[in-house]
Amino acid sequence: MELARNSVLKMHNLGKRKENSEETMIGRTDVSNFVVLPNIAIEIIDYFDEGLTIEQIEGIMKEKEIDVDVMDFAHLLLNDLEFVHTVNGKVVNEEVIDNGHFHWITQKQASLFFNKYMSAVYSFFLLAGILLCIMNPSFIPRHTDVFVSTSVTISIITTTAIGWFLLYLHEFGHLLAAKSIGIKSRIGLGHRLVFPVAETDMSNIVLLPHKRRYRALLAGMAWDGALFGIGVILLFINQFFFMMDPTFIAIIRMINLVSILGIAFQFLFYLETDMYYVFTTYFKCNNLIHNTRLFIWSKVRKISEEQRIELENINPKEKKIMKWYIGFYIVGVLWAISIFFIITIPTLLKFISLTIVKMVDYPLISMEFFDGIIFIVLSSIPFVVLFWSWIRTWRNRRRERENRRLASEIT
């Protein structure tokens, strides 16, 4: 859309947070699109919201002897950032109505599960579980705990169902904690490199001061740890006080194993895991993993002028952290990819081929044939999620690049 010097621009509802004395983070809370801008840019945006025309703002900048291209910035707000809601009263960028998942849960209700008292409760269960494992190593989860039954099919079905439930319970913890501090969020499926994951989008959390974010970032691990502790306590009761149903105890052991593996995964912070976000929040890195990837790309291929400028403008403090994080990131990524293609994929294909070979020896209507189908389907689910997420991410990035290209042509 063409702009004139007498154009009046009205912004969407924009959230703001002061980054430092010279910059402010600002963005649309409805689509969680944020950018760090210099204070003069924020001042111009405020003038637009007051109803001033581009020409009037140019006059103000001239009076203040500030050299800024207001028209160019207006095009940036309109086309690239899509902060502009209306131009001369005409809607140019529609508002997106999104209240997040479980919008009916109030902030007060969510706070019942995440406050300083509940933090103490979660910590108690985790520490109790660790202490009991130290006192009695038989409580420590083992890889054989995935088998909750002598039937492989029943074990696979049970482990898969409970595993995905616990995965979403972890994310629901993030969602509740975010809601308790006034941040809407959504739970969905995605991936971390070669790992399929459930994930909680709470992008608006960047508007909060860093010290207020930890509750939401650590919530999933807090629930995993508490669940593990409760499970170990149940094993302790079963062994020393009264016997429980063996199947129930087998399921508890499996839950303990899944919980511990879930916590361990969060420490792979060469991926965008919970501990990665805790780390970057503590050191106030705006986009460590993205900047690290961009730096690596700049060493192996020619990058665009836009990417070069982005690389040059990285915060000096973040650049220092990147120096040691790069090596850690490269080793971690190569390790994960190697494990995936050398072990995970071949192992899956081998088990599926062996299953198919055994299936052909049985009639279509038989328990053995049904077991084979169940095994193949359930074993394939994580890979289907992974490939679907890869394709979705590729399409989204291609769409973003196309939007940037069109925006540059317009301006």
Short mmCIF file of C-alpha atoms in Angstrom, two decimals:
data_model
loop_
_atom_site.label_atom_id
_atom_site.label_comp_id
_atom_site.label_asym_id
_atom_site.label_seq_id
_atom_site.Cartn_x
_atom_site.Cartn_y
_atom_site.Cartn_z
CA MET A 1 0.00 0.00 0.00
CA GLU A 2 1.28 3.45 -0.92
CA LEU A 3 1.63 6.06 1.81
CA ALA A 4 1.41 9.82 1.42
CA ARG A 5 2.85 12.53 3.64
CA ASN A 6 -0.67 13.28 4.93
CA SER A 7 -1.35 9.60 5.81
CA VAL A 8 -2.51 8.87 9.36
CA LEU A 9 -1.37 5.53 10.77
CA LYS A 10 -2.93 3.82 13.78
CA MET A 11 -1.08 0.96 15.42
CA HIS A 12 -2.34 -2.33 16.78
CA ASN A 13 -2.30 -2.84 20.54
CA LEU A 14 1.46 -2.91 21.10
CA GLY A 15 3.18 -4.21 24.20
CA LYS A 16 6.44 -2.62 25.35
CA ARG A 17 9.35 -3.39 27.67
CA LYS A 18 12.42 -1.24 28.26
CA GLU A 19 15.56 -3.12 27.18
CA ASN A 20 18.05 -0.49 28.29
CA SER A 21 18.45 3.28 28.34
CA GLU A 22 18.55 3.43 24.53
CA GLU A 23 16.24 0.64 23.32
CA THR A 24 12.75 -0.73 23.92
CA MET A 25 11.19 -4.05 22.96
CA ILE A 26 7.83 -3.51 21.27
CA GLY A 27 5.41 -5.71 19.38
CA ARG A 28 1.94 -7.02 18.70
CA THR A 29 0.65 -9.15 21.55
CA ASP A 30 -2.04 -10.77 19.37
CA VAL A 31 0.53 -12.46 17.09
CA SER A 32 3.53 -12.33 19.46
CA ASN A 33 5.70 -10.43 16.97
CA PHE A 34 8.33 -8.37 18.79
CA VAL A 35 11.34 -6.29 17.85
CA VAL A 36 13.87 -4.14 19.71
CA LEU A 37 13.85 -0.54 18.47
CA PRO A 38 15.73 2.62 19.48
CA ASN A 39 13.81 5.07 21.64
CA ILE A 40 13.40 7.54 18.79
CA ALA A 41 11.47 4.87 16.86
CA ILE A 42 9.19 4.34 19.87
CA GLU A 43 8.64 8.09 20.04
CA ILE A 44 7.59 8.16 16.37
CA ILE A 45 5.18 5.25 16.94
CA ASP A 46 3.63 7.18 19.83
CA TYR A 47 3.19 10.22 17.57
CA PHE A 48 1.39 8.03 15.01
CA ASP A 49 -0.94 6.75 17.72
CA GLU A 50 -1.71 10.34 18.70
CA GLY A 51 -3.10 10.85 15.19
CA LEU A 52 -0.26 12.88 13.68
CA THR A 53 0.44 12.57 9.96
CA ILE A 54 3.77 11.54 8.49
CA GLU A 55 4.38 15.15 7.46
CA GLN A 56 3.68 16.46 10.97
CA ILE A 57 6.06 13.93 12.51
CA GLU A 58 8.73 14.86 9.96
CA GLY A 59 8.33 18.46 11.12
CA ILE A 60 8.78 17.48 14.76
CA MET A 61 11.92 15.47 13.94
CA LYS A 62 13.30 18.42 11.98
CA GLU A 63 12.66 20.78 14.90
CA LYS A 64 14.52 18.39 17.20
CA GLU A 65 17.33 18.17 14.63
CA ILE A 66 16.96 14.38 14.44
CA ASP A 67 17.92 12.87 11.10
CA VAL A 68 15.36 10.10 10.49
CA ASP A 69 13.38 9.04 7.40
CA VAL A 70 9.84 8.96 8.81
CA MET A 71 8.31 7.82 5.51
CA ASP A 72 10.69 4.88 5.26
CA PHE A 73 10.01 3.93 8.88
CA ALA A 74 6.26 4.15 8.25
CA HIS A 75 6.62 1.65 5.39
CA LEU A 76 8.61 -0.62 7.70
CA LEU A 77 5.86 -0.49 10.33
CA LEU A 78 3.20 -1.16 7.69
CA ASN A 79 4.74 -3.88 5.54
CA ASP A 80 7.56 -5.62 7.40
CA LEU A 81 6.53 -5.44 11.04
CA GLU A 82 2.78 -5.22 10.33
CA PHE A 83 2.32 -3.03 13.42
CA VAL A 84 -0.07 -0.71 11.56
CA HIS A 85 -3.76 -1.51 12.01
CA THR A 86 -5.31 1.27 9.92
CA VAL A 87 -4.17 3.86 7.38
CA ASN A 88 -6.52 6.84 7.12
CA GLY A 89 -9.17 4.77 8.89
CA LYS A 90 -8.88 1.79 6.52
CA VAL A 91 -7.83 -1.56 8.03
CA VAL A 92 -4.61 -2.78 6.41
CA ASN A 93 -3.50 -5.46 8.90
CA GLU A 94 -6.28 -7.39 10.58
CA GLU A 95 -6.20 -8.00 14.31
CA VAL A 96 -5.85 -11.67 15.27
CA ILE A 97 -8.16 -12.81 18.06
CA ASP A 98 -6.29 -15.39 20.12
CA ASN A 99 -6.91 -15.86 23.84
CA GLY A 100 -4.66 -18.92 24.01
CA HIS A 101 -5.58 -22.43 25.08
CA PHE A 102 -7.63 -23.01 28.24
CA HIS A 103 -8.63 -19.35 28.18
CA TRP A 104 -11.38 -20.12 30.70
CA ILE A 105 -8.77 -20.73 33.42
CA THR A 106 -8.28 -17.46 35.27
CA GLN A 107 -4.97 -16.06 36.45
CA LYS A 108 -6.09 -16.50 40.06
CA GLN A 109 -6.95 -20.15 39.51
CA ALA A 110 -3.60 -20.80 37.80
CA SER A 111 -1.81 -19.14 40.71
CA LEU A 112 -3.13 -21.88 43.01
CA PHE A 113 -0.67 -24.27 41.33
CA PHE A 114 2.23 -21.87 40.97
CA ASN A 115 3.21 -19.75 43.93
CA LYS A 116 5.98 -19.80 46.52
CA TYR A 117 4.16 -22.40 48.65
CA MET A 118 3.60 -24.81 45.76
CA SER A 119 7.22 -24.32 44.68
CA ALA A 120 8.24 -25.59 48.11
CA VAL A 121 5.89 -28.58 47.74
CA TYR A 122 7.30 -29.50 44.31
CA SER A 123 10.86 -29.14 45.62
CA PHE A 124 10.06 -31.33 48.64
CA PHE A 125 8.77 -34.21 46.50
CA LEU A 126 11.76 -34.03 44.15
CA LEU A 127 14.31 -33.95 46.99
CA ALA A 128 12.48 -36.75 48.81
CA GLY A 129 12.61 -38.87 45.67
CA ILE A 130 16.33 -38.24 45.16
CA LEU A 131 17.10 -38.99 48.83
CA LEU A 132 15.15 -42.26 48.74
CA CYS A 133 16.98 -43.30 45.55
CA ILE A 134 20.32 -42.63 47.25
CA MET A 135 19.25 -44.68 50.28
CA ASN A 136 17.83 -47.48 48.13
CA PRO A 137 19.27 -47.68 44.58
CA SER A 138 16.56 -50.19 43.59
CA PHE A 139 14.23 -47.19 43.23
CA ILE A 140 16.41 -45.65 40.51
CA PRO A 141 14.66 -45.92 37.10
CA ARG A 142 16.08 -48.44 34.61
CA HIS A 143 15.55 -48.87 30.88
CA THR A 144 13.66 -52.13 31.52
CA ASP A 145 10.95 -50.15 33.33
CA VAL A 146 9.33 -49.42 29.95
CA PHE A 147 7.97 -52.98 30.04
CA VAL A 148 4.89 -52.79 32.23
CA SER A 149 3.65 -56.20 31.09
CA THR A 150 4.93 -59.50 29.75
CA SER A 151 3.05 -58.60 26.56
CA VAL A 152 5.18 -56.40 24.32
CA THR A 153 2.05 -54.96 22.68
CA ILE A 154 0.48 -53.95 25.98
CA SER A 155 3.79 -52.43 27.11
CA ILE A 156 4.10 -50.40 23.90
CA ILE A 157 0.51 -49.17 24.04
CA THR A 158 0.76 -48.26 27.73
CA THR A 159 4.17 -46.59 27.47
CA THR A 160 3.18 -44.60 24.37
CA ALA A 161 -0.13 -43.43 25.86
CA ILE A 162 1.31 -42.48 29.25
CA GLY A 163 4.44 -41.00 27.66
CA TRP A 164 2.44 -38.58 25.49
CA PHE A 165 0.14 -37.79 28.41
CA LEU A 166 3.13 -36.86 30.59
CA LEU A 167 4.55 -34.82 27.73
CA TYR A 168 1.38 -32.77 27.55
CA LEU A 169 1.20 -32.59 31.35
CA HIS A 170 4.68 -31.02 31.26
CA GLU A 171 3.47 -28.44 28.72
CA PHE A 172 0.26 -27.83 30.66
CA GLY A 173 2.48 -26.92 33.60
CA HIS A 174 4.13 -24.26 31.44
CA LEU A 175 0.72 -23.01 30.31
CA LEU A 176 -0.66 -22.74 33.86
CA ALA A 177 2.48 -21.03 35.15
CA ALA A 178 2.42 -18.56 32.26
CA LYS A 179 -1.24 -17.82 32.93
CA SER A 180 -0.44 -17.26 36.61
CA ILE A 181 1.76 -14.32 35.57
CA GLY A 182 -0.72 -13.00 33.02
CA ILE A 183 0.70 -14.54 29.84
CA LYS A 184 -1.52 -16.40 27.37
CA SER A 185 -0.06 -19.48 25.69
CA ARG A 186 -0.82 -22.36 23.36
CA ILE A 187 0.23 -26.02 23.38
CA GLY A 188 1.19 -27.65 20.11
CA LEU A 189 3.51 -30.14 18.43
CA GLY A 190 6.92 -29.31 17.07
CA HIS A 191 10.51 -30.50 16.98
CA ARG A 192 13.93 -29.78 18.41
CA LEU A 193 16.33 -30.69 15.62
CA VAL A 194 15.61 -34.46 15.32
CA PHE A 195 13.40 -34.83 18.39
CA PRO A 196 9.59 -34.60 18.12
CA VAL A 197 8.19 -32.59 21.03
CA ALA A 198 5.11 -30.99 22.46
CA GLU A 199 5.74 -27.29 23.01
CA THR A 200 4.09 -24.32 24.67
CA ASP A 201 4.12 -21.03 22.81
CA MET A 202 4.29 -18.29 25.43
CA SER A 203 6.10 -15.74 23.26
CA ASN A 204 4.54 -12.76 25.03
CA ILE A 205 6.62 -13.60 28.09
CA VAL A 206 9.39 -11.43 26.59
CA LEU A 207 7.38 -8.40 27.74
CA LEU A 208 7.97 -9.35 31.38
CA PRO A 209 11.13 -8.49 33.33
CA HIS A 210 13.62 -11.36 33.16
CA LYS A 211 13.29 -12.31 36.83
CA ARG A 212 9.53 -12.89 36.45
CA ARG A 213 9.93 -15.43 33.64
CA TYR A 214 11.53 -18.30 35.57
CA ARG A 215 8.26 -19.57 37.03
CA ALA A 216 6.85 -20.30 33.57
CA LEU A 217 10.16 -21.59 32.19
CA LEU A 218 10.76 -24.08 35.01
CA ALA A 219 7.13 -25.13 35.55
CA GLY A 220 7.26 -28.24 33.36
CA MET A 221 10.40 -29.55 35.05
CA ALA A 222 8.89 -28.74 38.45
CA TRP A 223 5.94 -31.00 37.69
CA ASP A 224 8.20 -33.72 36.24
CA GLY A 225 10.36 -33.63 39.36
CA ALA A 226 7.39 -33.69 41.73
CA LEU A 227 5.83 -36.58 39.81
CA PHE A 228 9.10 -38.51 40.01
CA GLY A 229 9.32 -37.86 43.75
CA ILE A 230 5.75 -39.02 44.36
CA GLY A 231 6.47 -42.15 42.32
CA VAL A 232 9.55 -43.00 44.37
CA ILE A 233 7.62 -42.44 47.61
CA LEU A 234 5.00 -44.92 46.37
CA LEU A 235 7.76 -47.45 45.66
CA PHE A 236 9.08 -46.90 49.18
CA ILE A 237 5.62 -47.46 50.67
CA ASN A 238 5.17 -50.59 48.54
CA GLN A 239 8.47 -52.07 49.71
CA PHE A 240 8.39 -51.23 53.41
CA PHE A 241 4.75 -50.78 54.43
CA PHE A 242 2.16 -52.56 52.30
CA MET A 243 2.23 -54.28 48.95
CA MET A 244 0.41 -52.68 46.04
CA ASP A 245 -0.81 -54.22 42.80
CA PRO A 246 2.23 -55.33 40.72
CA THR A 247 0.81 -53.79 37.53
CA PHE A 248 0.30 -50.46 39.31
CA ILE A 249 3.89 -50.54 40.59
CA ALA A 250 5.16 -51.38 37.10
CA ILE A 251 3.34 -48.35 35.71
CA ILE A 252 4.76 -46.17 38.49
CA ARG A 253 8.28 -47.32 37.62
CA MET A 254 7.64 -46.52 33.97
CA ILE A 255 6.33 -43.05 34.87
CA ASN A 256 9.44 -42.44 36.98
CA LEU A 257 11.64 -43.39 34.04
CA VAL A 258 9.77 -41.12 31.62
CA SER A 259 9.87 -38.24 34.13
CA ILE A 260 13.64 -38.53 34.62
CA LEU A 261 14.28 -38.79 30.88
CA GLY A 262 12.07 -35.73 30.39
CA ILE A 263 14.10 -33.72 32.89
CA ALA A 264 17.39 -34.90 31.35
CA PHE A 265 16.22 -33.83 27.88
CA GLN A 266 15.67 -30.27 29.11
CA PHE A 267 19.39 -29.97 29.85
CA LEU A 268 20.28 -30.43 26.16
CA PHE A 269 20.49 -26.69 25.85
CA TYR A 270 22.14 -26.74 22.44
CA LEU A 271 18.45 -27.18 21.56
CA GLU A 272 15.67 -24.77 22.51
CA THR A 273 14.80 -26.66 25.70
CA ASP A 274 13.61 -25.34 29.04
CA MET A 275 17.15 -24.97 30.41
CA TYR A 276 18.24 -23.16 27.24
CA TYR A 277 15.57 -20.53 27.89
CA VAL A 278 16.52 -20.35 31.57
CA PHE A 279 20.15 -19.84 30.53
CA THR A 280 19.39 -17.17 27.92
CA THR A 281 17.01 -15.41 30.30
CA TYR A 282 19.62 -15.29 33.06
CA PHE A 283 22.31 -13.89 30.72
CA LYS A 284 19.76 -11.71 28.89
CA CYS A 285 20.51 -13.11 25.44
CA ASN A 286 17.86 -12.03 22.95
CA ASN A 287 18.25 -14.90 20.47
CA LEU A 288 21.37 -16.93 21.22
CA ILE A 289 20.62 -20.03 19.15
CA HIS A 290 19.46 -18.04 16.10
CA ASN A 291 22.52 -15.78 16.23
CA THR A 292 24.79 -18.80 16.67
CA ARG A 293 23.31 -20.47 13.59
CA LEU A 294 23.63 -17.24 11.64
CA PHE A 295 27.30 -16.92 12.61
CA ILE A 296 27.99 -20.52 11.53
CA TRP A 297 26.21 -19.95 8.21
CA SER A 298 28.32 -16.84 7.62
CA LYS A 299 31.45 -19.01 7.82
CA VAL A 300 30.28 -21.70 5.39
CA ARG A 301 28.36 -19.68 2.80
CA LYS A 302 27.63 -16.15 1.65
CA ILE A 303 24.87 -14.50 3.67
CA SER A 304 22.57 -11.69 2.62
CA GLU A 305 23.23 -8.04 3.43
CA GLU A 306 20.28 -8.11 5.83
CA GLN A 307 21.80 -11.08 7.68
CA ARG A 308 25.24 -9.43 7.74
CA ILE A 309 23.77 -6.32 9.39
CA GLU A 310 21.87 -8.50 11.84
CA LEU A 311 25.09 -10.30 12.75
CA GLU A 312 26.98 -7.04 13.27
CA ASN A 313 24.26 -5.67 15.55
CA ILE A 314 24.34 -8.55 18.03
CA ASN A 315 24.75 -7.34 21.59
CA PRO A 316 28.47 -7.42 22.62
CA LYS A 317 27.63 -9.42 25.75
CA GLU A 318 25.80 -12.02 23.68
CA LYS A 319 28.76 -12.20 21.27
CA LYS A 320 31.03 -13.15 24.18
CA ILE A 321 28.67 -15.95 25.21
CA MET A 322 28.45 -17.12 21.59
CA LYS A 323 32.23 -17.70 21.48
CA TRP A 324 32.02 -20.74 23.76
CA TYR A 325 28.42 -21.68 22.96
CA ILE A 326 29.27 -22.20 19.26
CA GLY A 327 31.56 -25.17 19.99
CA PHE A 328 29.06 -26.68 22.38
CA TYR A 329 26.27 -26.18 19.83
CA ILE A 330 28.18 -27.75 16.93
CA VAL A 331 29.22 -30.82 18.95
CA GLY A 332 25.69 -31.27 20.31
CA VAL A 333 24.02 -30.94 16.92
CA LEU A 334 26.47 -33.32 15.23
CA TRP A 335 26.00 -35.84 18.04
CA ALA A 336 22.20 -35.68 17.85
CA ILE A 337 22.13 -35.98 14.04
CA SER A 338 24.62 -38.86 14.12
CA ILE A 339 22.60 -40.78 16.70
CA PHE A 340 19.44 -40.17 14.67
CA PHE A 341 20.77 -41.41 11.32
CA ILE A 342 23.26 -44.04 12.53
CA ILE A 343 21.25 -45.62 15.36
CA THR A 344 17.64 -44.43 15.61
CA ILE A 345 16.52 -44.75 11.97
CA PRO A 346 18.34 -48.08 11.26
CA THR A 347 17.02 -49.56 14.52
CA LEU A 348 13.46 -48.55 13.69
CA LEU A 349 13.69 -49.96 10.16
CA LYS A 350 15.22 -53.19 11.46
CA PHE A 351 12.47 -53.75 14.02
CA ILE A 352 9.76 -52.91 11.49
CA SER A 353 11.25 -55.30 8.91
CA LEU A 354 11.54 -58.10 11.49
CA THR A 355 7.96 -57.46 12.57
CA ILE A 356 6.71 -57.64 8.98
CA VAL A 357 8.62 -60.90 8.41
CA LYS A 358 6.95 -62.43 11.47
CA MET A 359 3.52 -61.07 10.50
CA VAL A 360 3.46 -62.90 7.17
CA ASP A 361 3.60 -66.21 9.03
CA TYR A 362 0.23 -65.53 10.68
CA PRO A 363 -3.28 -65.06 9.25
CA LEU A 364 -4.69 -61.53 8.94
CA ILE A 365 -7.17 -62.19 11.71
CA SER A 366 -4.86 -63.19 14.53
CA MET A 367 -3.45 -61.62 17.67
CA GLU A 368 0.11 -61.93 16.35
CA PHE A 369 -0.72 -60.01 13.17
CA PHE A 370 -2.58 -57.37 15.21
CA ASP A 371 0.42 -57.04 17.54
CA GLY A 372 2.62 -56.33 14.53
CA ILE A 373 0.31 -53.61 13.22
CA ILE A 374 0.15 -51.96 16.65
CA PHE A 375 3.95 -52.01 16.97
CA ILE A 376 4.52 -50.48 13.53
CA VAL A 377 1.89 -47.74 14.01
CA LEU A 378 3.00 -46.70 17.50
CA SER A 379 6.70 -46.82 16.61
CA SER A 380 6.05 -44.57 13.62
CA ILE A 381 4.08 -41.86 15.46
CA PRO A 382 7.13 -39.87 16.71
CA PHE A 383 8.66 -39.89 13.23
CA VAL A 384 5.41 -38.81 11.59
CA VAL A 385 5.24 -35.89 14.06
CA LEU A 386 8.90 -35.06 13.36
CA PHE A 387 8.58 -35.04 9.56
CA TRP A 388 5.31 -33.10 9.73
CA SER A 389 6.97 -30.47 11.95
CA TRP A 390 9.98 -30.25 9.61
CA ILE A 391 7.71 -29.63 6.62
CA ARG A 392 5.61 -27.05 8.51
CA THR A 393 8.73 -25.17 9.65
CA TRP A 394 10.14 -25.17 6.11
CA ARG A 395 6.87 -23.82 4.69
CA ASN A 396 6.63 -21.12 7.37
CA ARG A 397 10.18 -19.96 6.74
CA ARG A 398 9.61 -19.91 2.99
CA ARG A 399 6.45 -17.84 3.54
CA GLU A 400 8.35 -15.41 5.79
CA ARG A 401 11.08 -14.99 3.17
CA GLU A 402 8.46 -14.36 0.48
CA ASN A 403 6.72 -11.77 2.68
CA ARG A 404 10.01 -9.97 3.27
CA ARG A 405 10.73 -9.99 -0.48
CA LEU A 406 7.31 -8.57 -1.32
CA ALA A 407 7.67 -5.94 1.39
CA SER A 408 11.03 -4.86 0.00
CA GLU A 409 9.53 -4.55 -3.49
CA ILE A 410 6.73 -2.35 -2.16
CA THR A 411 9.08 -0.05 -0.30
#
